[in-house]
Amino acid sequence: MDSFAEHRRPSNTDDISLVAVREQVHKLEADHRASGIPLSGRIIHVCHYLPVVASFARKSRADLPSPPQTPPAKSSDIPESPVEASSSGAGDASASSIEQPVPQPAKEKGSQWTLGVRYGHSAMVSGIASLAATHEQLVIGWTGDITTAPVSLPPAAYGAPNTSTASESAYGAPGKVPVKDIAPEARGELEHMLKTYRSREDIGMGLEEGRGTAYVPVWLDDREAHGHYEGYCKQTLWPLFHYLLWQDVATEYASADAHWPSYAAVNAAFAQRVAEVYRPGDLIWIHDYHLLLVPSLLRQALPEASVGLFVHTPFPSSEIFRCLPRRKEILDGMLGANLICFQTYSYSRHFTSTCVRVCGYEITSTGGIDVQGHVAAIAYCPVGVDAERVEKDTLRPGIEPKAEAIRALYEGKKIIVGRDKLDAVKGVVQKLRAFEKLLQDYPQWIGNVVLIQVTSPALSDSPKLERQVSELVAHINGEYGSLDFIPVHHYHQTIKKDEFYALLSVADLGVITPLRDGMNTTSMEFVIAQERSKRSPLVLSEFMGISSNMADALQVNPWNLGEVAAAMHRGLMMTDEEKLNRHQQLYKTVTTHTSHTWAAMLAKMLLAQIGGQNFARMTPPMPKDRLESQYVSAKKRLFLLDYDGTLAPIVRVPSAAVPSPETLEALERLSNDPQNVVFIISGRDGAFLEQHLGHIKNLGMSAEHGGFVREPGHREWTNFTESLDMDWMGEVLEIFKYYTERTTGSLIEVKKSSITWHYRASDPEWGLFQCRQCQDLLENNLARKRPIEVLVGKKNLEVRPLAVNKGEIVKRILYYNPDAEFVFCAGDDKTDEDMFRALLLFQGDAEKAKLEPPLSVTLVAKEPATHFEPVDLALSREGIFTTAVGHSTKRTLAAWHVTSPEEVISHLLDLGRISGAAPENKL
Ligand SMILES: O=P(O)(O)OC[C@H]1O[C@H](O[C@H]2O[C@H](CO)[C@@H](O)[C@H](O)[C@H]2O)[C@H](O)[C@@H](O)[C@@H]1O
């Protein structure tokens, strides 16, 4: 397999042709069905915009909205006929510069609605549509502004503001119909039409009527919709993801949060819409940076849903991302997905390191991100173009005469072609300066080369940038031009599709040098357009997603003007043989890795991910009613509760993890009920537990993972480690000190018979690295000679005596309370699994279990071990509530899960209130 599409690790044997990937999808689905994983055969895609434009004609003229308050910025914002965006997969939704023929709008007789094509995001749209060949499909997206004009639009073309604020009036569109004015019946009518709408892709694929992709609109409040898109998406996330943060720092960045409520509200509306149409077994793919909160919202609403998130934009380095005020909300939103996929490996690496460095999350052994036991896998798979369609487009009869005309116009001169949106990240200014440098450094080109630069208006188009570009063009032409020679020809306008391909095919050199670009599809179109032409080379910026797949292009740093000029010179001077070799490689890449293979890969990767997850192992949420009814009917109940991460949330400094008033209230209530025996079973030392919980009279405590116990109602501790060899503690302390000196922020917690090294406050990557080194040293040297166990905890490394663990204490408590009929046992950590394991022994089919005297009973007993008899337990399976704190997908032996310590406390408080309210239950 080459480097184009990968899921975590490259494999040399994978075949990524469309046929092969589809077969792999088919096989995975068959395997999943055979192993009981539910699959509906449907794929739901969630995109910001529907690729369908709906225009609405009111029944009477009097109903028509008044003329627009704010006219569009310039005529090119609203082309006479629809345009096709082609600059990138999906990230930038603004208008492109290629004009398209107007398709026939679809209208049902008597309907108020007319449907047409919304152009733009052609790579994503064609990829998604291609999956209709193998799957039932739904696309969920915003309707966009609804207008009375029955035209097809580039996304956001009408909404393109000439202002940086997101107030509603700024987005007034011609004949815009406010969503609130569209009655439920009219909405229902549109929803019905969208179910059966046949896109040009469906028609192109020859799918029968009734098959293909159905569309589901998300109805958004107008103000929120624009606050979301032109506000938070375009003013906060887009610049951040494209490393433009510093441009706004002094002025607007203070308001980076201004549109957050709209972003959150729109994401919630999308998640709700998905939940409404979801069927168990659907695969859900969420697309792009507009919808980054949807995965976690869906995870809450549909815990078992299979959710993928594809990010079409770049993902910046953690040092940039950490500036975002809502960084944690955005990361947590994304991490609700089962699989997060980026365009390139480097974006995925930035994301992973952001999760680790900014949020302190852990990376799993498979490279996923673990959040409270839910693992989001990370992958990358670049989007491609619909090569077949582009190929067909390059053969349109209108192209050749136009190409001929351009050739004639610039006869005897080399032609450099550039086509970009006029957006600061596209690097047009830098490109012009580099062209000037070419003429300076290689004066032989003066009079012999022209740059034809087409720029189309972008949503973030600024008059300042437009002026800067015009001035620069005038300067170069003034400096290097003459009466019969103009070096730069700049067209800031929409051009016709035929003109676009004519331009690409006559080029002697393509120069595409954005400062950042998620992918960039123009470069792929250039390669295809050159197949039947000169096979001219491409100069590409190394800061585009596509560059990692285009090794045969001349790659440059667009900020290094000398380097770009030299690459232009090299491209213009290249021999035909080298051009052909390079072109052939690029052409193979572009035509093998298409939008269709990309989409099939997404289906495959999500299926592979959920296959590895094993649905059968998902832990169900705690059944509150059952818990409470078992509690009420039991004559005696046990509570076996871990502390950190279970009764108190994990915090940066161990000493700050103090119990909340609610926790104390719950423990007091429960332990005051004589029917209850309540134990805290913690890794903490006795001193900490006594300090914070010692005043609760009837509370039992076990410290240091079962090394010590203080029975309810008693003050003295029993030490189970008394007779054990403890000489190793000094040696471990020395090793921990060594690592503490080398790991800023780390600290040692010395307990009576165990010792913990914490690195939560250290640099996350360095801390983890040091932890692994230290663990290695302890396990391979000390632990072989000494009776110790090394435990990897939550950002800590613990060493304790081998004989001690929390499971032993659980057995001991059961042994002395054999009449207990109810057990609530909760924990969040690996050490708590010992408790669950101990209780699992009693969940067999046997009606009542027998318990042999545990080690912790015999170890400290005055009497000989033979004195102790096995006991009969009153417990039955129904009365045991082992509870993992974390996500349902967390690997655990517990039978149930809750998501947070707050949820544990809430259950305990509710049970405590039952105790208080039902004194008749007391013994
Ligand atoms: O068995 P537990 O009650 O869950 O205790 C396990 C360890 O918890 C403590 O460390 C952890 O919690 C700290 C406070 O939230 C956090 O700062 C640290 O990073 C965690 O590892 C405690 O300090 C250890 O002694 C316990 O063994």
Coordinates of N, CA, C and O in Angstrom, one line a residue, residues 135-195:
H135 N -24.8 1.2 -0.3 CA -25.5 1.4 1.0 C -26.7 2.3 0.8 O -26.8 3.1 0.0
E136 N -27.7 2.0 1.7 CA -28.8 3.0 1.9 C -28.1 4.2 2.5 O -27.3 4.1 3.4
Q137 N -28.5 5.4 2.1 CA -27.8 6.6 2.6 C -28.7 7.7 3.0 O -29.8 8.0 2.4
L138 N -28.3 8.4 4.0 CA -29.0 9.7 4.5 C -27.9 10.7 4.6 O -26.9 10.5 5.1
V139 N -28.3 11.9 4.1 CA -27.4 13.1 4.3 C -28.2 14.1 5.1 O -29.3 14.5 4.7
I140 N -27.7 14.4 6.3 CA -28.3 15.4 7.1 C -27.6 16.7 7.1 O -26.3 16.7 7.2
G141 N -28.3 17.8 6.8 CA -27.5 19.1 6.7 C -28.5 20.2 6.8 O -29.7 20.1 6.7
W142 N -27.9 21.4 7.0 CA -28.7 22.6 7.1 C -29.2 23.0 5.7 O -28.6 22.7 4.7
T143 N -30.4 23.6 5.7 CA -31.0 24.0 4.4 C -30.2 25.2 3.8 O -30.4 25.4 2.6
G144 N -29.5 25.9 4.6 CA -28.9 27.2 4.1 C -30.0 28.2 4.2 O -31.2 27.8 4.5
D145 N -29.7 29.4 3.9 CA -30.7 30.4 3.9 C -31.8 30.0 2.8 O -31.4 29.6 1.7
I146 N -33.0 30.2 3.2 CA -34.0 29.9 2.2 C -34.5 31.1 1.5 O -34.8 32.1 2.1
T147 N -34.4 31.1 0.1 CA -34.7 32.3 -0.6 C -35.9 32.0 -1.6 O -36.3 30.8 -1.7
T148 N -36.4 33.0 -2.2 CA -37.5 32.8 -3.1 C -37.0 32.5 -4.5 O -37.7 32.2 -5.4
A149 N -35.6 32.8 -4.7 CA -35.1 32.6 -6.0 C -34.8 31.2 -6.3 O -34.0 30.5 -5.6
P150 N -35.3 30.6 -7.4 CA -35.1 29.2 -7.7 C -33.7 29.0 -8.5 O -33.7 28.8 -9.6
V151 N -32.6 29.3 -7.7 CA -31.3 29.1 -8.4 C -30.5 28.1 -7.6 O -30.8 27.8 -6.4
S152 N -29.5 27.6 -8.2 CA -28.5 26.8 -7.5 C -27.3 27.6 -7.1 O -26.9 28.6 -7.7
L153 N -26.8 27.3 -5.9 CA -25.9 28.2 -5.3 C -24.6 27.5 -4.8 O -24.6 26.3 -4.5
P154 N -23.5 28.2 -4.8 CA -22.4 27.7 -4.0 C -22.7 27.9 -2.6 O -23.4 28.9 -2.2
P155 N -22.3 27.1 -1.7 CA -22.6 27.2 -0.3 C -22.2 28.6 0.1 O -21.2 29.2 -0.2
A156 N -23.1 29.3 0.9 CA -22.8 30.6 1.5 C -22.7 31.7 0.5 O -22.3 32.8 0.9
A157 N -23.0 31.5 -0.8 CA -22.8 32.6 -1.7 C -23.6 33.8 -1.4 O -23.2 34.9 -1.4
Y158 N -24.9 33.5 -1.1 CA -25.7 34.6 -0.7 C -25.4 35.2 0.7 O -25.6 36.3 0.9
G159 N -24.8 34.3 1.5 CA -24.5 34.8 2.8 C -23.2 35.5 2.9 O -22.9 36.0 4.0
A160 N -22.4 35.5 1.9 CA -21.1 36.1 2.0 C -21.1 37.5 2.4 O -21.6 38.4 1.7
P161 N -20.7 37.8 3.6 CA -20.8 39.1 4.2 C -19.6 40.0 3.8 O -18.6 39.5 3.5
N162 N -19.9 41.3 3.8 CA -18.8 42.2 3.6 C -18.5 42.9 4.9 O -18.1 44.0 5.0
T163 N -18.7 42.1 6.0 CA -18.5 42.7 7.3 C -18.1 41.6 8.2 O -18.3 40.4 7.9
S164 N -17.4 41.9 9.3 CA -16.9 40.9 10.2 C -17.9 40.6 11.3 O -17.6 39.8 12.2
T165 N -19.0 41.2 11.4 CA -19.9 40.9 12.5 C -21.0 39.9 12.0 O -21.2 39.8 10.8
A166 N -21.6 39.2 12.9 CA -22.5 38.1 12.5 C -23.9 38.5 12.9 O -24.7 37.7 13.2
S167 N -24.3 39.8 12.8 CA -25.6 40.1 13.1 C -26.5 39.7 11.9 O -26.1 39.6 10.8
E168 N -27.8 39.5 12.2 CA -28.7 38.9 11.2 C -28.8 39.8 10.0 O -28.7 39.4 8.9
S169 N -28.8 41.1 10.2 CA -29.0 42.0 9.1 C -27.9 42.0 8.1 O -28.1 42.2 6.9
A170 N -26.7 41.6 8.6 CA -25.6 41.6 7.7 C -25.7 40.4 6.7 O -25.0 40.4 5.7
Y171 N -26.6 39.5 7.0 CA -26.7 38.3 6.2 C -28.0 38.3 5.4 O -28.4 37.3 4.9
G172 N -28.6 39.4 5.3 CA -29.8 39.5 4.5 C -29.5 39.0 3.1 O -28.5 39.4 2.5
A173 N -30.3 38.2 2.5 CA -30.1 37.7 1.2 C -31.3 38.1 0.3 O -32.4 38.4 0.9
P174 N -31.1 38.2 -1.0 CA -32.2 38.7 -1.8 C -33.4 37.7 -1.7 O -33.2 36.5 -1.8
G175 N -34.5 38.2 -1.4 CA -35.7 37.3 -1.3 C -35.6 36.3 -0.2 O -36.2 35.2 -0.3
K176 N -34.9 36.6 0.8 CA -34.7 35.6 1.9 C -36.0 35.4 2.7 O -36.6 36.3 3.1
V177 N -36.3 34.1 3.0 CA -37.5 33.8 3.7 C -37.0 33.4 5.1 O -36.3 32.4 5.3
P178 N -37.4 34.1 6.2 CA -37.0 33.7 7.5 C -37.5 32.3 7.8 O -38.7 32.0 7.5
V179 N -36.7 31.5 8.4 CA -37.1 30.1 8.7 C -38.4 30.1 9.6 O -39.3 29.3 9.4
K180 N -38.5 31.1 10.5 CA -39.6 31.1 11.4 C -40.9 31.3 10.7 O -42.0 31.0 11.2
D181 N -40.8 31.9 9.5 CA -42.1 32.1 8.7 C -42.5 30.9 7.9 O -43.5 30.9 7.2
I182 N -41.7 29.8 7.9 CA -42.1 28.6 7.1 C -42.9 27.7 8.0 O -42.4 27.2 9.0
A183 N -44.1 27.5 7.7 CA -45.1 26.8 8.5 C -44.7 25.3 8.5 O -44.1 24.8 7.6
P184 N -45.2 24.6 9.6 CA -44.8 23.2 9.7 C -45.3 22.4 8.5 O -44.5 21.5 8.1
E185 N -46.4 22.7 7.9 CA -46.8 21.9 6.7 C -45.8 22.1 5.6 O -45.5 21.2 4.9
A186 N -45.4 23.4 5.4 CA -44.4 23.6 4.3 C -43.1 22.9 4.6 O -42.5 22.4 3.7
R187 N -42.7 22.9 5.9 CA -41.5 22.2 6.2 C -41.6 20.7 5.9 O -40.8 20.0 5.4
G188 N -42.8 20.2 6.3 CA -43.1 18.7 6.1 C -43.0 18.4 4.6 O -42.5 17.4 4.1
E189 N -43.6 19.4 3.8 CA -43.6 19.2 2.3 C -42.2 19.1 1.8 O -41.8 18.2 1.0
L190 N -41.3 20.0 2.3 CA -39.9 19.9 1.8 C -39.2 18.6 2.3 O -38.5 18.0 1.5
E191 N -39.5 18.2 3.5 CA -38.8 17.0 4.0 C -39.3 15.8 3.1 O -38.4 15.0 2.8
H192 N -40.5 15.8 2.7 CA -41.0 14.7 1.9 C -40.3 14.8 0.5 O -39.8 13.7 0.0
M193 N -40.2 16.0 -0.1 CA -39.5 16.1 -1.4 C -38.0 15.6 -1.3 O -37.5 15.0 -2.2
L194 N -37.4 16.0 -0.2 CA -36.0 15.7 -0.1 C -35.7 14.2 0.1 O -34.6 13.7 -0.2
K195 N -36.7 13.5 0.6 CA -36.6 12.0 0.7 C -36.4 11.3 -0.6 O -35.7 10.3 -0.7

